[in-house]
PDB file of C-alpha atoms in Angstrom:
ATOM      1  CA  MET V  13       0.059  -0.081  -0.247  1.00 49.00           C
ATOM      2  CA  TYR V  14       1.248   3.413  -1.045  1.00 62.00           C
ATOM      3  CA  LYS V  15       1.796   5.329   2.485  1.00 78.00           C
ATOM      4  CA  ASP V  16       2.710   9.280   0.769  1.00 91.00           C
ATOM      5  CA  VAL V  17       0.564  12.308   1.313  1.00 96.00           C
ATOM      6  CA  MET V  18      -0.092  14.442  -1.095  1.00 97.00           C
ATOM      7  CA  VAL V  19       1.957  18.276  -1.571  1.00 96.00           C
ATOM      8  CA  GLY V  20      -0.255  21.133  -2.785  1.00 96.00           C
ATOM      9  CA  PHE V  21       0.862  23.511  -4.827  1.00 95.00           C
ATOM     10  CA  GLY V  22      -0.420  26.861  -7.171  1.00 89.00           C
ATOM     11  CA  GLY V  23       1.115  30.006  -5.325  1.00 81.00           C
ATOM     12  CA  LYS V  24       3.772  31.353  -7.998  1.00 84.00           C
ATOM     13  CA  GLN V  25       3.405  28.537  -9.975  1.00 91.00           C
ATOM     14  CA  ALA V  26       1.876  27.307 -13.206  1.00 95.00           C
ATOM     15  CA  TRP V  27       0.014  23.948 -13.836  1.00 98.00           C
ATOM     16  CA  LEU V  28      -1.529  21.790 -16.541  1.00 98.00           C
ATOM     17  CA  ALA V  29      -5.035  20.014 -15.910  1.00 98.00           C
ATOM     18  CA  VAL V  30      -5.847  16.949 -18.260  1.00 98.00           C
ATOM     19  CA  ALA V  31      -8.937  15.336 -17.939  1.00 98.00           C
ATOM     20  CA  ALA V  32      -8.698  11.655 -18.377  1.00 96.00           C
ATOM     21  CA  GLY V  33      -5.001  11.996 -18.573  1.00 92.00           C
ATOM     22  CA  VAL V  34      -2.220   9.029 -18.105  1.00 96.00           C
ATOM     23  CA  PRO V  35       0.730  10.497 -16.380  1.00 98.00           C
ATOM     24  CA  GLY V  36       3.411   8.821 -18.881  1.00 97.00           C
ATOM     25  CA  ALA V  37       1.650  10.311 -21.698  1.00 98.00           C
ATOM     26  CA  VAL V  38       1.188  13.673 -20.612  1.00 98.00           C
ATOM     27  CA  ILE V  39       5.020  13.517 -20.020  1.00 98.00           C
ATOM     28  CA  ALA V  40       5.399  12.761 -23.305  1.00 97.00           C
ATOM     29  CA  ALA V  41       3.320  14.973 -24.711  1.00 97.00           C
ATOM     30  CA  LEU V  42       4.943  18.012 -23.072  1.00 97.00           C
ATOM     31  CA  GLY V  43       8.167  16.860 -24.896  1.00 96.00           C
ATOM     32  CA  LEU V  44       9.818  15.706 -21.405  1.00 97.00           C
ATOM     33  CA  ARG V  45      12.099  12.832 -20.547  1.00 97.00           C
ATOM     34  CA  ASP V  46      10.130  10.785 -17.767  1.00 98.00           C
ATOM     35  CA  LEU V  47      12.789  10.158 -15.066  1.00 97.00           C
ATOM     36  CA  GLY V  48      10.298   8.106 -13.056  1.00 97.00           C
ATOM     37  CA  GLU V  49       8.603   8.120  -9.548  1.00 97.00           C
ATOM     38  CA  VAL V  50       9.407  10.388  -7.091  1.00 96.00           C
ATOM     39  CA  PRO V  51       7.728  11.224  -3.544  1.00 96.00           C
ATOM     40  CA  TRP V  52       5.271  14.070  -3.834  1.00 96.00           C
ATOM     41  CA  ARG V  53       7.363  16.571  -1.479  1.00 95.00           C
ATOM     42  CA  ASP V  54      10.279  15.557  -3.313  1.00 95.00           C
ATOM     43  CA  GLY V  55       8.878  16.195  -6.698  1.00 96.00           C
ATOM     44  CA  ILE V  56       6.861  19.039  -5.858  1.00 96.00           C
ATOM     45  CA  ASP V  57      10.212  20.321  -4.569  1.00 95.00           C
ATOM     46  CA  LEU V  58      11.656  19.946  -7.808  1.00 94.00           C
ATOM     47  CA  ALA V  59       9.142  21.150  -9.881  1.00 95.00           C
ATOM     48  CA  HIS V  60       9.218  24.397  -8.004  1.00 92.00           C
ATOM     49  CA  LEU V  61      12.942  24.893  -7.295  1.00 93.00           C
ATOM     50  CA  THR V  62      14.640  23.888 -11.450  1.00 94.00           C
ATOM     51  CA  ASP V  63      13.561  25.383 -14.491  1.00 93.00           C
ATOM     52  CA  ASP V  64      13.689  21.844 -16.099  1.00 94.00           C
ATOM     53  CA  ARG V  65      11.757  19.403 -14.126  1.00 96.00           C
ATOM     54  CA  VAL V  66       7.699  19.018 -14.064  1.00 98.00           C
ATOM     55  CA  ALA V  67       5.946  16.832 -11.753  1.00 98.00           C
ATOM     56  CA  VAL V  68       3.401  14.822 -13.108  1.00 98.00           C
ATOM     57  CA  THR V  69       0.436  13.351 -10.418  1.00 98.00           C
ATOM     58  CA  PRO V  70      -1.442  10.281 -11.019  1.00 98.00           C
ATOM     59  CA  PRO V  71      -4.812  10.798 -11.973  1.00 98.00           C
ATOM     60  CA  LEU V  72      -7.006  12.719  -8.571  1.00 98.00           C
ATOM     61  CA  PRO V  73     -10.658  12.959  -8.442  1.00 98.00           C
ATOM     62  CA  GLY V  74     -12.164  16.396  -9.450  1.00 98.00           C
ATOM     63  CA  ALA V  75     -14.822  18.364 -11.161  1.00 98.00           C
ATOM     64  CA  ARG V  76     -17.474  17.141 -13.120  1.00 96.00           C
ATOM     65  CA  ASP V  77     -16.801  13.367 -11.699  1.00 97.00           C
ATOM     66  CA  THR V  78     -13.264  13.262 -13.831  1.00 98.00           C
ATOM     67  CA  GLN V  79     -10.182  12.050 -12.982  1.00 98.00           C
ATOM     68  CA  TRP V  80      -7.596  14.741 -13.447  1.00 98.00           C
ATOM     69  CA  VAL V  81      -3.615  14.184 -13.957  1.00 98.00           C
ATOM     70  CA  LEU V  82      -2.040  17.538 -12.851  1.00 98.00           C
ATOM     71  CA  ALA V  83       1.582  18.628 -14.273  1.00 98.00           C
ATOM     72  CA  THR V  84       3.585  21.444 -12.186  1.00 98.00           C
ATOM     73  CA  GLY V  85       6.638  23.256 -12.368  1.00 96.00           C
ATOM     74  CA  ARG V  86       8.414  26.726 -13.160  1.00 92.00           C
ATOM     75  CA  ARG V  87       9.425  25.533 -16.812  1.00 93.00           C
ATOM     76  CA  LEU V  88       5.260  25.725 -17.716  1.00 95.00           C
ATOM     77  CA  LEU V  89       5.632  29.350 -16.617  1.00 87.00           C
ATOM     78  CA  THR V  90       8.094  29.996 -19.765  1.00 80.00           C
ATOM     79  CA  PRO V  91       5.917  31.248 -23.228  1.00 76.00           C
ATOM     80  CA  GLY V  92       5.002  28.629 -25.164  1.00 77.00           C
ATOM     81  CA  ILE V  93       3.072  26.249 -23.592  1.00 90.00           C
ATOM     82  CA  ASP V  94       0.499  25.023 -26.304  1.00 95.00           C
ATOM     83  CA  VAL V  95      -2.588  23.991 -24.697  1.00 97.00           C
ATOM     84  CA  ILE V  96      -4.245  23.623 -28.109  1.00 97.00           C
ATOM     85  CA  GLY V  97      -1.605  21.364 -29.329  1.00 97.00           C
ATOM     86  CA  LEU V  98      -1.751  19.203 -26.058  1.00 97.00           C
ATOM     87  CA  SER V  99      -5.423  18.865 -26.175  1.00 98.00           C
ATOM     88  CA  ALA V 100      -5.365  17.759 -29.692  1.00 98.00           C
ATOM     89  CA  THR V 101      -2.182  15.564 -29.351  1.00 97.00           C
ATOM     90  CA  LEU V 102      -3.725  13.746 -25.592  1.00 98.00           C
ATOM     91  CA  GLY V 103      -7.276  13.989 -27.470  1.00 97.00           C
ATOM     92  CA  THR V 104      -9.078  15.533 -24.218  1.00 98.00           C
ATOM     93  CA  GLU V 105      -9.747  18.698 -22.065  1.00 98.00           C
ATOM     94  CA  VAL V 106      -6.316  20.537 -21.129  1.00 98.00           C
ATOM     95  CA  GLN V 107      -6.598  23.267 -19.165  1.00 98.00           C
ATOM     96  CA  PHE V 108      -3.348  25.845 -18.005  1.00 98.00           C
ATOM     97  CA  PHE V 109      -3.032  27.741 -15.245  1.00 97.00           C
ATOM     98  CA  ALA V 110      -0.590  30.484 -13.615  1.00 95.00           C
ATOM     99  CA  THR V 111      -0.301  32.773 -11.128  1.00 92.00           C
ATOM    100  CA  HIS V 112       2.501  34.937  -9.484  1.00 86.00           C
ATOM    101  CA  ARG V 113       1.931  37.331  -6.285  1.00 76.00           C
ATOM    102  CA  VAL V 114       5.241  39.447  -7.444  1.00 75.00           C
ATOM    103  CA  THR V 115       3.956  40.507 -10.643  1.00 76.00           C
ATOM    104  CA  GLU V 116       0.382  39.609 -10.193  1.00 83.00           C
ATOM    105  CA  LEU V 117       0.331  37.545 -13.645  1.00 88.00           C
ATOM    106  CA  HIS V 118      -2.742  35.182 -13.704  1.00 92.00           C
ATOM    107  CA  ARG V 119      -3.531  33.400 -16.646  1.00 94.00           C
ATOM    108  CA  TRP V 120      -6.070  30.528 -17.633  1.00 97.00           C
ATOM    109  CA  GLN V 121      -6.869  28.316 -20.928  1.00 97.00           C
ATOM    110  CA  ARG V 122      -8.820  25.686 -21.773  1.00 98.00           C
ATOM    111  CA  ALA V 123      -8.993  23.683 -24.885  1.00 98.00           C
ATOM    112  CA  VAL V 124     -10.879  20.377 -25.532  1.00 98.00           C
ATOM    113  CA  SER V 125     -10.011  17.904 -28.743  1.00 96.00           C
ATOM    114  CA  GLY V 126      -7.487  20.671 -29.896  1.00 97.00           C
ATOM    115  CA  GLU V 127     -10.256  23.783 -30.115  1.00 98.00           C
ATOM    116  CA  LEU V 128      -9.448  26.501 -27.775  1.00 98.00           C
ATOM    117  CA  VAL V 129     -12.348  26.941 -25.493  1.00 97.00           C
ATOM    118  CA  ARG V 130     -11.383  29.914 -23.305  1.00 97.00           C
ATOM    119  CA  THR V 131      -8.155  32.144 -22.658  1.00 96.00           C
ATOM    120  CA  PHE V 132      -7.894  34.908 -20.098  1.00 95.00           C
ATOM    121  CA  GLY V 133      -4.402  36.321 -18.730  1.00 93.00           C
ATOM    122  CA  TYR V 134      -4.393  39.618 -16.484  1.00 92.00           C
ATOM    123  CA  VAL V 135      -0.720  41.502 -15.479  1.00 91.00           C
ATOM    124  CA  GLY V 136      -1.939  42.973 -12.260  1.00 85.00           C
ATOM    125  CA  GLN V 137       1.279  45.580 -12.020  1.00 87.00           C
ATOM    126  CA  THR V 138       0.213  47.108 -15.077  1.00 88.00           C
ATOM    127  CA  GLY V 139      -3.465  46.169 -15.207  1.00 85.00           C
ATOM    128  CA  GLU V 140      -3.448  44.631 -18.377  1.00 89.00           C
ATOM    129  CA  VAL V 141      -5.587  42.061 -19.558  1.00 91.00           C
ATOM    130  CA  THR V 142      -2.781  40.411 -21.983  1.00 91.00           C
ATOM    131  CA  SER V 143      -5.440  37.831 -23.386  1.00 92.00           C
ATOM    132  CA  TRP V 144      -9.047  37.355 -23.685  1.00 94.00           C
ATOM    133  CA  HIS V 145     -10.689  34.627 -25.808  1.00 95.00           C
ATOM    134  CA  GLY V 146     -14.081  33.356 -25.613  1.00 95.00           C
ATOM    135  CA  GLU V 147     -17.206  33.918 -22.912  1.00 94.00           C
ATOM    136  CA  PRO V 148     -16.367  33.515 -19.419  1.00 95.00           C
ATOM    137  CA  ASP V 149     -18.265  30.824 -17.632  1.00 96.00           C
ATOM    138  CA  PRO V 150     -19.947  30.975 -14.782  1.00 96.00           C
ATOM    139  CA  ALA V 151     -16.941  30.282 -12.318  1.00 95.00           C
ATOM    140  CA  GLU V 152     -14.917  33.214 -14.155  1.00 95.00           C
ATOM    141  CA  ARG V 153     -18.038  35.676 -13.344  1.00 94.00           C
ATOM    142  CA  GLU V 154     -17.857  34.132  -9.973  1.00 93.00           C
ATOM    143  CA  ALA V 155     -14.232  35.452 -10.068  1.00 90.00           C
ATOM    144  CA  GLY V 156     -15.108  38.889 -11.027  1.00 86.00           C
ATOM    145  CA  LEU V 157     -14.603  38.984 -14.872  1.00 90.00           C
ATOM    146  CA  PRO V 158     -17.117  40.843 -16.712  1.00 87.00           C
ATOM    147  CA  GLY V 159     -19.249  38.958 -19.321  1.00 85.00           C
ATOM    148  CA  THR V 160     -17.122  41.084 -22.251  1.00 83.00           C
ATOM    149  CA  PHE V 161     -14.208  42.557 -22.675  1.00 83.00           C
ATOM    150  CA  ASP V 162     -13.309  45.710 -24.391  1.00 80.00           C
ATOM    151  CA  GLU V 163     -10.743  48.352 -23.886  1.00 77.00           C
ATOM    152  CA  GLU V 164     -12.554  50.573 -21.312  1.00 79.00           C
ATOM    153  CA  THR V 165     -13.311  47.133 -19.156  1.00 80.00           C
ATOM    154  CA  THR V 166     -11.449  47.343 -15.740  1.00 80.00           C
ATOM    155  CA  VAL V 167     -10.385  44.039 -14.591  1.00 84.00           C
ATOM    156  CA  LEU V 168      -8.936  42.968 -11.032  1.00 81.00           C
ATOM    157  CA  VAL V 169      -7.774  39.355 -10.425  1.00 85.00           C
ATOM    158  CA  GLY V 170      -6.079  38.033  -7.559  1.00 88.00           C
ATOM    159  CA  GLU V 171      -4.640  34.472  -7.250  1.00 92.00           C
ATOM    160  CA  LYS V 172      -7.330  33.150  -5.166  1.00 93.00           C
ATOM    161  CA  ASP V 173      -9.507  33.827  -8.543  1.00 94.00           C
ATOM    162  CA  VAL V 174      -7.201  31.489 -10.428  1.00 95.00           C
ATOM    163  CA  LEU V 175      -7.560  28.851  -7.872  1.00 96.00           C
ATOM    164  CA  SER V 176     -11.157  29.026  -7.894  1.00 96.00           C
ATOM    165  CA  VAL V 177     -11.669  29.087 -11.587  1.00 97.00           C
ATOM    166  CA  ALA V 178      -9.305  25.881 -11.023  1.00 98.00           C
ATOM    167  CA  ALA V 179     -11.710  24.131  -8.607  1.00 98.00           C
ATOM    168  CA  ALA V 180     -14.747  24.512 -10.621  1.00 98.00           C
ATOM    169  CA  TRP V 181     -13.043  23.455 -13.781  1.00 98.00           C
ATOM    170  CA  SER V 182     -10.787  20.300 -12.755  1.00 98.00           C
ATOM    171  CA  ILE V 183      -8.903  20.841  -9.171  1.00 98.00           C
ATOM    172  CA  ASP V 184      -7.564  23.545  -6.775  1.00 98.00           C
ATOM    173  CA  PRO V 185      -3.891  21.956  -6.104  1.00 98.00           C
ATOM    174  CA  THR V 186      -3.412  23.781  -2.933  1.00 97.00           C
ATOM    175  CA  THR V 187      -6.431  21.419  -1.425  1.00 97.00           C
ATOM    176  CA  LEU V 188      -4.174  18.580  -2.188  1.00 97.00           C
ATOM    177  CA  THR V 189      -1.730  19.278   0.885  1.00 96.00           C
ATOM    178  CA  GLY V 190      -2.251  16.624   3.697  1.00 94.00           C
ATOM    179  CA  ARG V 191      -4.735  13.959   1.875  1.00 95.00           C
ATOM    180  CA  PRO V 192      -3.285  10.529   0.886  1.00 95.00           C
ATOM    181  CA  ALA V 193      -1.665  10.079  -2.249  1.00 96.00           C
ATOM    182  CA  PRO V 194      -3.173   7.546  -4.496  1.00 95.00           C
ATOM    183  CA  GLY V 195       0.150   7.151  -5.799  1.00 94.00           C
ATOM    184  CA  PRO V 196       3.676   8.666  -6.292  1.00 95.00           C
ATOM    185  CA  LEU V 197       4.359  11.381  -8.724  1.00 97.00           C
ATOM    186  CA  ARG V 198       6.337  11.530 -12.031  1.00 98.00           C
ATOM    187  CA  ILE V 199       9.069  13.650 -12.891  1.00 98.00           C
ATOM    188  CA  GLY V 200       9.583  14.611 -16.291  1.00 98.00           C
ATOM    189  CA  ALA V 201      12.605  16.691 -17.110  1.00 97.00           C
ATOM    190  CA  ALA V 202      13.646  18.569 -20.510  1.00 93.00           C
ATOM    191  CA  ASP V 203      16.481  17.923 -22.491  1.00 83.00           C
TER     192      ASP V 203
END
């Protein structure tokens, strides 16, 4: 029996949520080398403290009675995460979330079967909305987003809002801490 406990993440981090995902397939789709299994604390620390490692969870129960595989790491904060391409490759829903308190960077994206459904990006330091595609759903409206956006629209979003959208769409990863782990994390590394 596996006796590790989960370690949450989310603040000053980026992560993916993959519906009905398989950890090895997520690592491969990200173009990473699979370094194998690690305990949760070690894996989350590696993902948070290095630029080339990504920690990938086993399937976890989440929103809409769906199992979600989460992938997290500073590597995902870099531009170029192709949520649409990952969704097409994996043939499922893929979500991206990022939040960073220092710059007040807050982003989320959602693609289903290779089609972009929604994207939102915001930089609080400048008050600039950096991306907006699709209509906000009820979770986003609850987080304070308006129904439509133009250059006159004022938006104010924080880390708590990113986590509440993540909870509604898939999983709020900050809630994992201390819960029994269904298995170890896998670590992927960039070449």
